[in-house]
């Protein structure tokens, strides 16, 4: 259970992991998909691109260095399809989906398939990390005394559960209940985290739009109208909190784990849901045993800072007050006022001063710049300008701190 405040990581100036891919990387991946280039060409291109993006992050003064997620097509990577018991399905029957889940609804309304469809078909077993090679390459690009700062983003443990209708996430012949299914998911995460820890990883960020969906009135109304559901949305959220806690229950004390919530960040800078954190604040901040929350706060769709009253003294929050979706630049002084306002709510909830509350805060963009490999509606210079603004904002509030 997280009971001690972790610092450095997280840092005052953060970003959320994914960064815009260079054009030559996108082109080479497309050629490999078409069969006109070989995998070794893609790997070489990825290696060069990761080196460049690591150098850029260091130059801009960032400490939580990532590989930009350059070896992934989507932000969640290949954790689930890399396990025994999961299969990717091409052209799935739409009848298996909860059509009111925000990303599923957005995909199908636009005439697209509902993203990558991976379903449990047998007993789940971790059979080797699909992340560790990515991590090994990244850590060897930075000085040894900075390896503990580097960040790896992981898929959410509930990712291939919420989207599927009751009884469709796994066969009843394999798992008799969600509890049994979640138990094997948790074992797989425990194994993954230990492997990565043994290879030197100390900074983990789990990306989970699903948790933010429980803030959406539209999603909650759809859930209530769906008579096939055997649990309330509140009960399922409780199950997910327990799943998370089981997944990270065996992590070593010096492994920092944070969770990132946003409301969607798809091609063309599209979001999927709206709603403040008020509905889930107590469970999110007080029951979920992570060290840090990376929260979307760039637009009114994320609500106000009032829910931060529930943040305990041993946890951090990184305020995503700068948007990665569009190139327009935020005003530094306006952003400072927002951070101080957030600190006031944290202070109010813990009977402390604003200065004390600020010690558990940091700033970032609200999400990555390329959750999907195609990236947001920004170009490289826009991304660099945004990252510089994050660093400048952090320096103006916490001078001299990483």
mmCIF file of N, CA, C and O in Angstrom, residues 241-329:
data_model
loop_
_atom_site.group_PDB
_atom_site.id
_atom_site.type_symbol
_atom_site.label_atom_id
_atom_site.label_comp_id
_atom_site.label_asym_id
_atom_site.label_seq_id
_atom_site.Cartn_x
_atom_site.Cartn_y
_atom_site.Cartn_z
ATOM 1 N N UNK A 241 -10.575 -0.814 -8.714
ATOM 2 C CA UNK A 241 -9.645 -0.317 -7.695
ATOM 3 C C UNK A 241 -8.943 -1.501 -7.022
ATOM 4 O O UNK A 241 -7.722 -1.496 -6.830
ATOM 5 N N UNK A 242 -9.706 -2.525 -6.687
ATOM 6 C CA UNK A 242 -9.106 -3.724 -6.084
ATOM 7 C C UNK A 242 -8.141 -4.388 -7.056
ATOM 8 O O UNK A 242 -7.051 -4.839 -6.665
ATOM 9 N N UNK A 243 -8.518 -4.459 -8.337
ATOM 10 C CA UNK A 243 -7.639 -5.042 -9.350
ATOM 11 C C UNK A 243 -6.311 -4.295 -9.394
ATOM 12 O O UNK A 243 -5.233 -4.913 -9.387
ATOM 13 N N UNK A 244 -6.378 -2.984 -9.454
ATOM 14 C CA UNK A 244 -5.152 -2.177 -9.452
ATOM 15 C C UNK A 244 -4.300 -2.484 -8.223
ATOM 16 O O UNK A 244 -3.083 -2.714 -8.321
ATOM 17 N N UNK A 245 -4.941 -2.455 -7.072
ATOM 18 C CA UNK A 245 -4.195 -2.658 -5.833
ATOM 19 C C UNK A 245 -3.542 -4.029 -5.785
ATOM 20 O O UNK A 245 -2.412 -4.181 -5.290
ATOM 21 N N UNK A 246 -4.226 -5.035 -6.326
ATOM 22 C CA UNK A 246 -3.626 -6.366 -6.393
ATOM 23 C C UNK A 246 -2.456 -6.383 -7.376
ATOM 24 O O UNK A 246 -1.426 -7.014 -7.124
ATOM 25 N N UNK A 247 -2.612 -5.699 -8.504
ATOM 26 C CA UNK A 247 -1.553 -5.660 -9.516
ATOM 27 C C UNK A 247 -0.248 -5.094 -8.965
ATOM 28 O O UNK A 247 0.844 -5.546 -9.323
ATOM 29 N N UNK A 248 -0.348 -4.090 -8.107
ATOM 30 C CA UNK A 248 0.853 -3.385 -7.639
ATOM 31 C C UNK A 248 1.201 -3.714 -6.185
ATOM 32 O O UNK A 248 2.103 -3.114 -5.616
ATOM 33 N N UNK A 249 0.520 -4.704 -5.624
ATOM 34 C CA UNK A 249 0.681 -4.994 -4.194
ATOM 35 C C UNK A 249 2.068 -5.514 -3.846
ATOM 36 O O UNK A 249 2.515 -5.372 -2.697
ATOM 37 N N UNK A 250 2.777 -6.119 -4.794
ATOM 38 C CA UNK A 250 4.078 -6.706 -4.501
ATOM 39 C C UNK A 250 5.241 -5.869 -5.047
ATOM 40 O O UNK A 250 6.378 -6.331 -5.030
ATOM 41 N N UNK A 251 4.952 -4.669 -5.505
ATOM 42 C CA UNK A 251 6.035 -3.853 -6.043
ATOM 43 C C UNK A 251 6.988 -3.448 -4.918
ATOM 44 O O UNK A 251 6.556 -3.187 -3.783
ATOM 45 N N UNK A 252 8.280 -3.380 -5.198
ATOM 46 C CA UNK A 252 9.238 -2.935 -4.187
ATOM 47 C C UNK A 252 8.968 -1.494 -3.772
ATOM 48 O O UNK A 252 8.412 -0.695 -4.545
ATOM 49 N N UNK A 253 9.378 -1.138 -2.574
ATOM 50 C CA UNK A 253 9.061 0.173 -2.004
ATOM 51 C C UNK A 253 9.656 1.321 -2.809
ATOM 52 O O UNK A 253 9.109 2.433 -2.807
ATOM 53 N N UNK A 254 10.771 1.066 -3.503
ATOM 54 C CA UNK A 254 11.403 2.153 -4.254
ATOM 55 C C UNK A 254 10.975 2.177 -5.724
ATOM 56 O O UNK A 254 11.609 2.855 -6.542
ATOM 57 N N UNK A 255 9.904 1.463 -6.057
ATOM 58 C CA UNK A 255 9.346 1.557 -7.404
ATOM 59 C C UNK A 255 8.151 2.497 -7.360
ATOM 60 O O UNK A 255 7.146 2.220 -6.703
ATOM 61 N N UNK A 256 8.275 3.620 -8.045
ATOM 62 C CA UNK A 256 7.202 4.610 -8.096
ATOM 63 C C UNK A 256 6.182 4.201 -9.147
ATOM 64 O O UNK A 256 6.529 3.877 -10.287
ATOM 65 N N UNK A 257 4.892 4.205 -8.764
ATOM 66 C CA UNK A 257 3.814 3.873 -9.690
ATOM 67 C C UNK A 257 2.789 5.007 -9.691
ATOM 68 O O UNK A 257 2.275 5.396 -8.638
ATOM 69 N N UNK A 258 2.522 5.529 -10.874
ATOM 70 C CA UNK A 258 1.489 6.547 -11.032
ATOM 71 C C UNK A 258 0.447 6.088 -12.026
ATOM 72 O O UNK A 258 0.669 5.150 -12.800
ATOM 73 N N UNK A 259 -0.715 6.735 -12.005
ATOM 74 C CA UNK A 259 -1.767 6.430 -12.969
ATOM 75 C C UNK A 259 -2.174 7.730 -13.661
ATOM 76 O O UNK A 259 -2.317 8.774 -13.021
ATOM 77 N N UNK A 260 -2.311 7.642 -14.975
ATOM 78 C CA UNK A 260 -2.704 8.797 -15.779
ATOM 79 C C UNK A 260 -4.140 8.636 -16.243
ATOM 80 O O UNK A 260 -4.498 7.622 -16.841
ATOM 81 N N UNK A 261 -4.970 9.646 -15.941
ATOM 82 C CA UNK A 261 -6.363 9.665 -16.381
ATOM 83 C C UNK A 261 -6.560 10.777 -17.388
ATOM 84 O O UNK A 261 -6.140 11.922 -17.153
ATOM 85 N N UNK A 262 -7.155 10.442 -18.514
ATOM 86 C CA UNK A 262 -7.578 11.469 -19.456
ATOM 87 C C UNK A 262 -8.871 11.025 -20.102
ATOM 88 O O UNK A 262 -9.351 9.919 -19.851
ATOM 89 N N UNK A 263 -9.420 11.865 -20.930
ATOM 90 C CA UNK A 263 -10.734 11.598 -21.524
ATOM 91 C C UNK A 263 -10.638 11.292 -23.014
ATOM 92 O O UNK A 263 -11.555 11.529 -23.778
ATOM 93 N N UNK A 264 -9.505 10.728 -23.397
ATOM 94 C CA UNK A 264 -9.299 10.344 -24.789
ATOM 95 C C UNK A 264 -8.368 11.302 -25.503
ATOM 96 O O UNK A 264 -8.376 12.509 -25.260
ATOM 97 N N UNK A 265 -7.550 10.742 -26.393
ATOM 98 C CA UNK A 265 -6.529 11.536 -27.084
ATOM 99 C C UNK A 265 -6.221 10.844 -28.401
ATOM 100 O O UNK A 265 -5.138 10.314 -28.613
ATOM 101 N N UNK A 266 -7.196 10.856 -29.302
ATOM 102 C CA UNK A 266 -7.081 10.063 -30.515
ATOM 103 C C UNK A 266 -6.622 10.919 -31.694
ATOM 104 O O UNK A 266 -6.389 12.127 -31.557
ATOM 105 N N UNK A 267 -6.517 10.290 -32.856
ATOM 106 C CA UNK A 267 -6.098 10.969 -34.087
ATOM 107 C C UNK A 267 -6.927 12.241 -34.298
ATOM 108 O O UNK A 267 -8.145 12.245 -34.090
ATOM 109 N N UNK A 268 -6.240 13.313 -34.695
ATOM 110 C CA UNK A 268 -6.943 14.572 -34.887
ATOM 111 C C UNK A 268 -7.262 15.274 -33.587
ATOM 112 O O UNK A 268 -8.119 16.155 -33.527
ATOM 113 N N UNK A 269 -6.587 14.842 -32.494
ATOM 114 C CA UNK A 269 -6.767 15.456 -31.174
ATOM 115 C C UNK A 269 -8.182 15.278 -30.636
ATOM 116 O O UNK A 269 -8.693 16.133 -29.910
ATOM 117 N N UNK A 270 -8.800 14.180 -30.970
ATOM 118 C CA UNK A 270 -10.174 13.940 -30.522
ATOM 119 C C UNK A 270 -10.203 13.409 -29.095
ATOM 120 O O UNK A 270 -9.393 12.562 -28.714
ATOM 121 N N UNK A 271 -11.152 13.916 -28.294
ATOM 122 C CA UNK A 271 -11.391 13.344 -26.975
ATOM 123 C C UNK A 271 -12.662 12.502 -27.030
ATOM 124 O O UNK A 271 -13.453 12.605 -27.967
ATOM 125 N N UNK A 272 -12.854 11.666 -26.016
ATOM 126 C CA UNK A 272 -13.964 10.717 -26.033
ATOM 127 C C UNK A 272 -15.029 10.985 -24.975
ATOM 128 O O UNK A 272 -16.174 10.568 -25.134
ATOM 129 N N UNK A 273 -14.655 11.605 -23.856
ATOM 130 C CA UNK A 273 -15.626 11.746 -22.763
ATOM 131 C C UNK A 273 -15.430 13.063 -22.033
ATOM 132 O O UNK A 273 -14.435 13.761 -22.236
ATOM 133 N N UNK A 274 -16.386 13.377 -21.180
ATOM 134 C CA UNK A 274 -16.354 14.600 -20.376
ATOM 135 C C UNK A 274 -16.841 14.275 -18.969
ATOM 136 O O UNK A 274 -17.549 13.295 -18.764
ATOM 137 N N UNK A 275 -16.467 15.148 -18.026
ATOM 138 C CA UNK A 275 -16.938 14.981 -16.657
ATOM 139 C C UNK A 275 -15.823 15.160 -15.652
ATOM 140 O O UNK A 275 -14.704 14.652 -15.846
ATOM 141 N N UNK A 276 -16.105 15.893 -14.565
ATOM 142 C CA UNK A 276 -15.117 16.151 -13.527
ATOM 143 C C UNK A 276 -14.844 14.917 -12.684
ATOM 144 O O UNK A 276 -15.557 13.911 -12.753
ATOM 145 N N UNK A 277 -13.792 15.023 -11.857
ATOM 146 C CA UNK A 277 -13.367 13.890 -11.031
ATOM 147 C C UNK A 277 -14.224 13.717 -9.778
ATOM 148 O O UNK A 277 -14.002 12.766 -9.007
ATOM 149 N N UNK A 278 -15.197 14.601 -9.562
ATOM 150 C CA UNK A 278 -15.969 14.598 -8.323
ATOM 151 C C UNK A 278 -16.566 13.227 -8.011
ATOM 152 O O UNK A 278 -16.550 12.783 -6.858
ATOM 153 N N UNK A 279 -17.120 12.567 -9.031
ATOM 154 C CA UNK A 279 -17.811 11.295 -8.829
ATOM 155 C C UNK A 279 -16.898 10.187 -8.295
ATOM 156 O O UNK A 279 -17.357 9.271 -7.606
ATOM 157 N N UNK A 280 -15.639 10.247 -8.643
ATOM 158 C CA UNK A 280 -14.741 9.145 -8.292
ATOM 159 C C UNK A 280 -13.634 9.570 -7.329
ATOM 160 O O UNK A 280 -12.744 8.777 -7.017
ATOM 161 N N UNK A 281 -13.675 10.806 -6.835
ATOM 162 C CA UNK A 281 -12.539 11.380 -6.104
ATOM 163 C C UNK A 281 -12.121 10.561 -4.886
ATOM 164 O O UNK A 281 -10.928 10.291 -4.694
ATOM 165 N N UNK A 282 -13.075 10.162 -4.069
ATOM 166 C CA UNK A 282 -12.725 9.434 -2.848
ATOM 167 C C UNK A 282 -12.053 8.110 -3.178
ATOM 168 O O UNK A 282 -10.992 7.767 -2.639
ATOM 169 N N UNK A 283 -12.649 7.350 -4.086
ATOM 170 C CA UNK A 283 -12.082 6.047 -4.452
ATOM 171 C C UNK A 283 -10.749 6.214 -5.171
ATOM 172 O O UNK A 283 -9.798 5.463 -4.930
ATOM 173 N N UNK A 284 -10.681 7.205 -6.060
ATOM 174 C CA UNK A 284 -9.469 7.425 -6.834
ATOM 175 C C UNK A 284 -8.304 7.819 -5.945
ATOM 176 O O UNK A 284 -7.212 7.221 -6.018
ATOM 177 N N UNK A 285 -8.500 8.809 -5.114
ATOM 178 C CA UNK A 285 -7.396 9.363 -4.347
ATOM 179 C C UNK A 285 -7.115 8.629 -3.038
ATOM 180 O O UNK A 285 -5.978 8.605 -2.575
ATOM 181 N N UNK A 286 -8.135 8.042 -2.430
ATOM 182 C CA UNK A 286 -7.950 7.452 -1.105
ATOM 183 C C UNK A 286 -7.932 5.926 -1.092
ATOM 184 O O UNK A 286 -7.394 5.320 -0.159
ATOM 185 N N UNK A 287 -8.520 5.289 -2.101
ATOM 186 C CA UNK A 287 -8.574 3.826 -2.110
ATOM 187 C C UNK A 287 -7.584 3.191 -3.084
ATOM 188 O O UNK A 287 -7.192 2.037 -2.894
ATOM 189 N N UNK A 288 -7.216 3.903 -4.136
ATOM 190 C CA UNK A 288 -6.285 3.378 -5.133
ATOM 191 C C UNK A 288 -4.857 3.597 -4.637
ATOM 192 O O UNK A 288 -4.450 4.733 -4.397
ATOM 193 N N UNK A 289 -4.096 2.519 -4.500
ATOM 194 C CA UNK A 289 -2.801 2.592 -3.816
ATOM 195 C C UNK A 289 -1.626 2.930 -4.730
ATOM 196 O O UNK A 289 -0.586 2.273 -4.707
ATOM 197 N N UNK A 290 -1.793 3.971 -5.532
ATOM 198 C CA UNK A 290 -0.681 4.460 -6.348
ATOM 199 C C UNK A 290 -0.034 5.641 -5.643
ATOM 200 O O UNK A 290 -0.564 6.179 -4.669
ATOM 201 N N UNK A 291 1.117 6.042 -6.155
ATOM 202 C CA UNK A 291 1.860 7.145 -5.542
ATOM 203 C C UNK A 291 1.489 8.501 -6.118
ATOM 204 O O UNK A 291 1.551 9.515 -5.415
ATOM 205 N N UNK A 292 1.120 8.509 -7.410
ATOM 206 C CA UNK A 292 0.951 9.776 -8.124
ATOM 207 C C UNK A 292 -0.199 9.676 -9.116
ATOM 208 O O UNK A 292 -0.412 8.620 -9.725
ATOM 209 N N UNK A 293 -0.916 10.790 -9.278
ATOM 210 C CA UNK A 293 -1.993 10.903 -10.260
ATOM 211 C C UNK A 293 -1.610 11.951 -11.293
ATOM 212 O O UNK A 293 -1.309 13.091 -10.944
ATOM 213 N N UNK A 294 -1.606 11.547 -12.553
ATOM 214 C CA UNK A 294 -1.365 12.467 -13.667
ATOM 215 C C UNK A 294 -2.731 12.785 -14.266
ATOM 216 O O UNK A 294 -3.344 11.923 -14.911
ATOM 217 N N UNK A 295 -3.217 14.006 -14.043
ATOM 218 C CA UNK A 295 -4.615 14.311 -14.330
ATOM 219 C C UNK A 295 -4.784 15.337 -15.446
ATOM 220 O O UNK A 295 -4.123 16.375 -15.458
ATOM 221 N N UNK A 296 -5.693 15.033 -16.346
ATOM 222 C CA UNK A 296 -6.100 15.982 -17.384
ATOM 223 C C UNK A 296 -6.796 17.170 -16.734
ATOM 224 O O UNK A 296 -7.737 16.998 -15.961
ATOM 225 N N UNK A 297 -6.319 18.380 -17.071
ATOM 226 C CA UNK A 297 -6.931 19.601 -16.537
ATOM 227 C C UNK A 297 -6.772 20.759 -17.514
ATOM 228 O O UNK A 297 -6.673 21.912 -17.101
ATOM 229 N N UNK A 298 -6.753 20.471 -18.820
ATOM 230 C CA UNK A 298 -6.499 21.546 -19.775
ATOM 231 C C UNK A 298 -7.762 22.253 -20.249
ATOM 232 O O UNK A 298 -7.685 23.335 -20.832
ATOM 233 N N UNK A 299 -8.934 21.638 -20.035
ATOM 234 C CA UNK A 299 -10.199 22.241 -20.475
ATOM 235 C C UNK A 299 -11.274 22.017 -19.410
ATOM 236 O O UNK A 299 -11.119 21.162 -18.527
ATOM 237 N N UNK A 300 -12.387 22.733 -19.506
ATOM 238 C CA UNK A 300 -13.481 22.544 -18.543
ATOM 239 C C UNK A 300 -14.080 21.141 -18.541
ATOM 240 O O UNK A 300 -14.782 20.776 -17.591
ATOM 241 N N UNK A 301 -13.827 20.327 -19.592
ATOM 242 C CA UNK A 301 -14.435 18.990 -19.607
ATOM 243 C C UNK A 301 -13.910 18.111 -18.466
ATOM 244 O O UNK A 301 -14.511 17.094 -18.141
ATOM 245 N N UNK A 302 -12.779 18.499 -17.854
ATOM 246 C CA UNK A 302 -12.239 17.739 -16.726
ATOM 247 C C UNK A 302 -12.747 18.256 -15.383
ATOM 248 O O UNK A 302 -12.385 17.716 -14.338
ATOM 249 N N UNK A 303 -13.588 19.300 -15.407
ATOM 250 C CA UNK A 303 -14.127 19.834 -14.163
ATOM 251 C C UNK A 303 -13.135 20.734 -13.442
ATOM 252 O O UNK A 303 -12.095 21.125 -13.979
ATOM 253 N N UNK A 304 -13.460 21.049 -12.187
ATOM 254 C CA UNK A 304 -12.634 21.942 -11.385
ATOM 255 C C UNK A 304 -11.645 21.200 -10.504
ATOM 256 O O UNK A 304 -11.553 19.964 -10.532
ATOM 257 N N UNK A 305 -10.919 21.959 -9.696
ATOM 258 C CA UNK A 305 -9.907 21.390 -8.811
ATOM 259 C C UNK A 305 -10.475 20.929 -7.467
ATOM 260 O O UNK A 305 -9.727 20.370 -6.650
ATOM 261 N N UNK A 306 -11.757 21.157 -7.214
ATOM 262 C CA UNK A 306 -12.336 20.824 -5.917
ATOM 263 C C UNK A 306 -12.083 19.381 -5.473
ATOM 264 O O UNK A 306 -11.819 19.136 -4.276
ATOM 265 N N UNK A 307 -12.137 18.391 -6.381
ATOM 266 C CA UNK A 307 -11.904 17.009 -5.937
ATOM 267 C C UNK A 307 -10.524 16.768 -5.327
ATOM 268 O O UNK A 307 -10.324 15.775 -4.621
ATOM 269 N N UNK A 308 -9.577 17.679 -5.575
ATOM 270 C CA UNK A 308 -8.236 17.496 -5.037
ATOM 271 C C UNK A 308 -8.198 17.640 -3.515
ATOM 272 O O UNK A 308 -7.183 17.326 -2.884
ATOM 273 N N UNK A 309 -9.298 18.083 -2.938
ATOM 274 C CA UNK A 309 -9.397 18.090 -1.467
ATOM 275 C C UNK A 309 -9.203 16.686 -0.901
ATOM 276 O O UNK A 309 -8.820 16.517 0.259
ATOM 277 N N UNK A 310 -9.496 15.682 -1.710
ATOM 278 C CA UNK A 310 -9.427 14.294 -1.248
ATOM 279 C C UNK A 310 -8.032 13.693 -1.360
ATOM 280 O O UNK A 310 -7.830 12.546 -0.957
ATOM 281 N N UNK A 311 -7.064 14.434 -1.910
ATOM 282 C CA UNK A 311 -5.711 13.899 -2.080
ATOM 283 C C UNK A 311 -5.012 13.790 -0.725
ATOM 284 O O UNK A 311 -4.830 14.789 -0.043
ATOM 285 N N UNK A 312 -4.597 12.594 -0.312
ATOM 286 C CA UNK A 312 -3.913 12.440 0.979
ATOM 287 C C UNK A 312 -2.513 13.046 0.966
ATOM 288 O O UNK A 312 -1.931 13.326 -0.097
ATOM 289 N N UNK A 313 -1.946 13.198 2.145
ATOM 290 C CA UNK A 313 -0.645 13.843 2.275
ATOM 291 C C UNK A 313 0.499 13.001 1.715
ATOM 292 O O UNK A 313 1.582 13.542 1.476
ATOM 293 N N UNK A 314 0.284 11.713 1.525
ATOM 294 C CA UNK A 314 1.378 10.857 1.051
ATOM 295 C C UNK A 314 1.295 10.591 -0.449
ATOM 296 O O UNK A 314 1.968 9.694 -0.965
ATOM 297 N N UNK A 315 0.505 11.402 -1.175
ATOM 298 C CA UNK A 315 0.378 11.205 -2.612
ATOM 299 C C UNK A 315 0.608 12.511 -3.374
ATOM 300 O O UNK A 315 0.384 13.598 -2.849
ATOM 301 N N UNK A 316 1.017 12.356 -4.635
ATOM 302 C CA UNK A 316 1.296 13.492 -5.514
ATOM 303 C C UNK A 316 0.223 13.609 -6.583
ATOM 304 O O UNK A 316 -0.423 12.621 -6.946
ATOM 305 N N UNK A 317 0.088 14.816 -7.124
ATOM 306 C CA UNK A 317 -0.735 14.995 -8.321
ATOM 307 C C UNK A 317 0.026 15.879 -9.308
ATOM 308 O O UNK A 317 0.633 16.883 -8.931
ATOM 309 N N UNK A 318 0.034 15.434 -10.555
ATOM 310 C CA UNK A 318 0.635 16.205 -11.639
ATOM 311 C C UNK A 318 -0.511 16.810 -12.437
ATOM 312 O O UNK A 318 -1.369 16.088 -12.955
ATOM 313 N N UNK A 319 -0.534 18.130 -12.519
ATOM 314 C CA UNK A 319 -1.641 18.860 -13.120
ATOM 315 C C UNK A 319 -1.402 19.048 -14.616
ATOM 316 O O UNK A 319 -0.490 19.774 -15.023
ATOM 317 N N UNK A 320 -2.235 18.415 -15.426
ATOM 318 C CA UNK A 320 -2.116 18.523 -16.878
ATOM 319 C C UNK A 320 -2.816 19.760 -17.391
ATOM 320 O O UNK A 320 -3.855 19.677 -18.053
ATOM 321 N N UNK A 321 -2.243 20.934 -17.110
ATOM 322 C CA UNK A 321 -2.909 22.202 -17.413
ATOM 323 C C UNK A 321 -2.567 22.745 -18.805
ATOM 324 O O UNK A 321 -3.159 23.726 -19.257
ATOM 325 N N UNK A 322 -1.608 22.123 -19.469
ATOM 326 C CA UNK A 322 -1.195 22.565 -20.806
ATOM 327 C C UNK A 322 -1.624 21.511 -21.820
ATOM 328 O O UNK A 322 -1.382 20.324 -21.621
ATOM 329 N N UNK A 323 -2.295 21.934 -22.875
ATOM 330 C CA UNK A 323 -2.827 20.955 -23.813
ATOM 331 C C UNK A 323 -1.776 20.481 -24.811
ATOM 332 O O UNK A 323 -0.967 21.270 -25.305
ATOM 333 N N UNK A 324 -1.819 19.185 -25.094
ATOM 334 C CA UNK A 324 -0.980 18.617 -26.155
ATOM 335 C C UNK A 324 -1.769 18.460 -27.454
ATOM 336 O O UNK A 324 -1.215 18.021 -28.461
ATOM 337 N N UNK A 325 -3.051 18.831 -27.424
ATOM 338 C CA UNK A 325 -3.931 18.580 -28.568
ATOM 339 C C UNK A 325 -3.812 19.629 -29.673
ATOM 340 O O UNK A 325 -3.972 19.309 -30.852
ATOM 341 N N UNK A 326 -3.548 20.872 -29.279
ATOM 342 C CA UNK A 326 -3.582 21.977 -30.245
ATOM 343 C C UNK A 326 -2.375 22.890 -30.038
ATOM 344 O O UNK A 326 -1.834 22.982 -28.935
ATOM 345 N N UNK A 327 -1.949 23.618 -31.078
ATOM 346 C CA UNK A 327 -0.713 24.395 -30.993
ATOM 347 C C UNK A 327 -0.825 25.707 -30.221
ATOM 348 O O UNK A 327 0.210 26.260 -29.820
ATOM 349 N N UNK A 328 -2.029 26.228 -30.022
ATOM 350 C CA UNK A 328 -2.165 27.522 -29.334
ATOM 351 C C UNK A 328 -1.506 27.454 -27.956
ATOM 352 O O UNK A 328 -1.733 26.515 -27.188
ATOM 353 N N UNK A 329 -0.711 28.471 -27.650
ATOM 354 C CA UNK A 329 0.056 28.460 -26.416
ATOM 355 C C UNK A 329 -0.716 29.075 -25.255
ATOM 356 O O UNK A 329 -1.354 30.127 -25.397
#
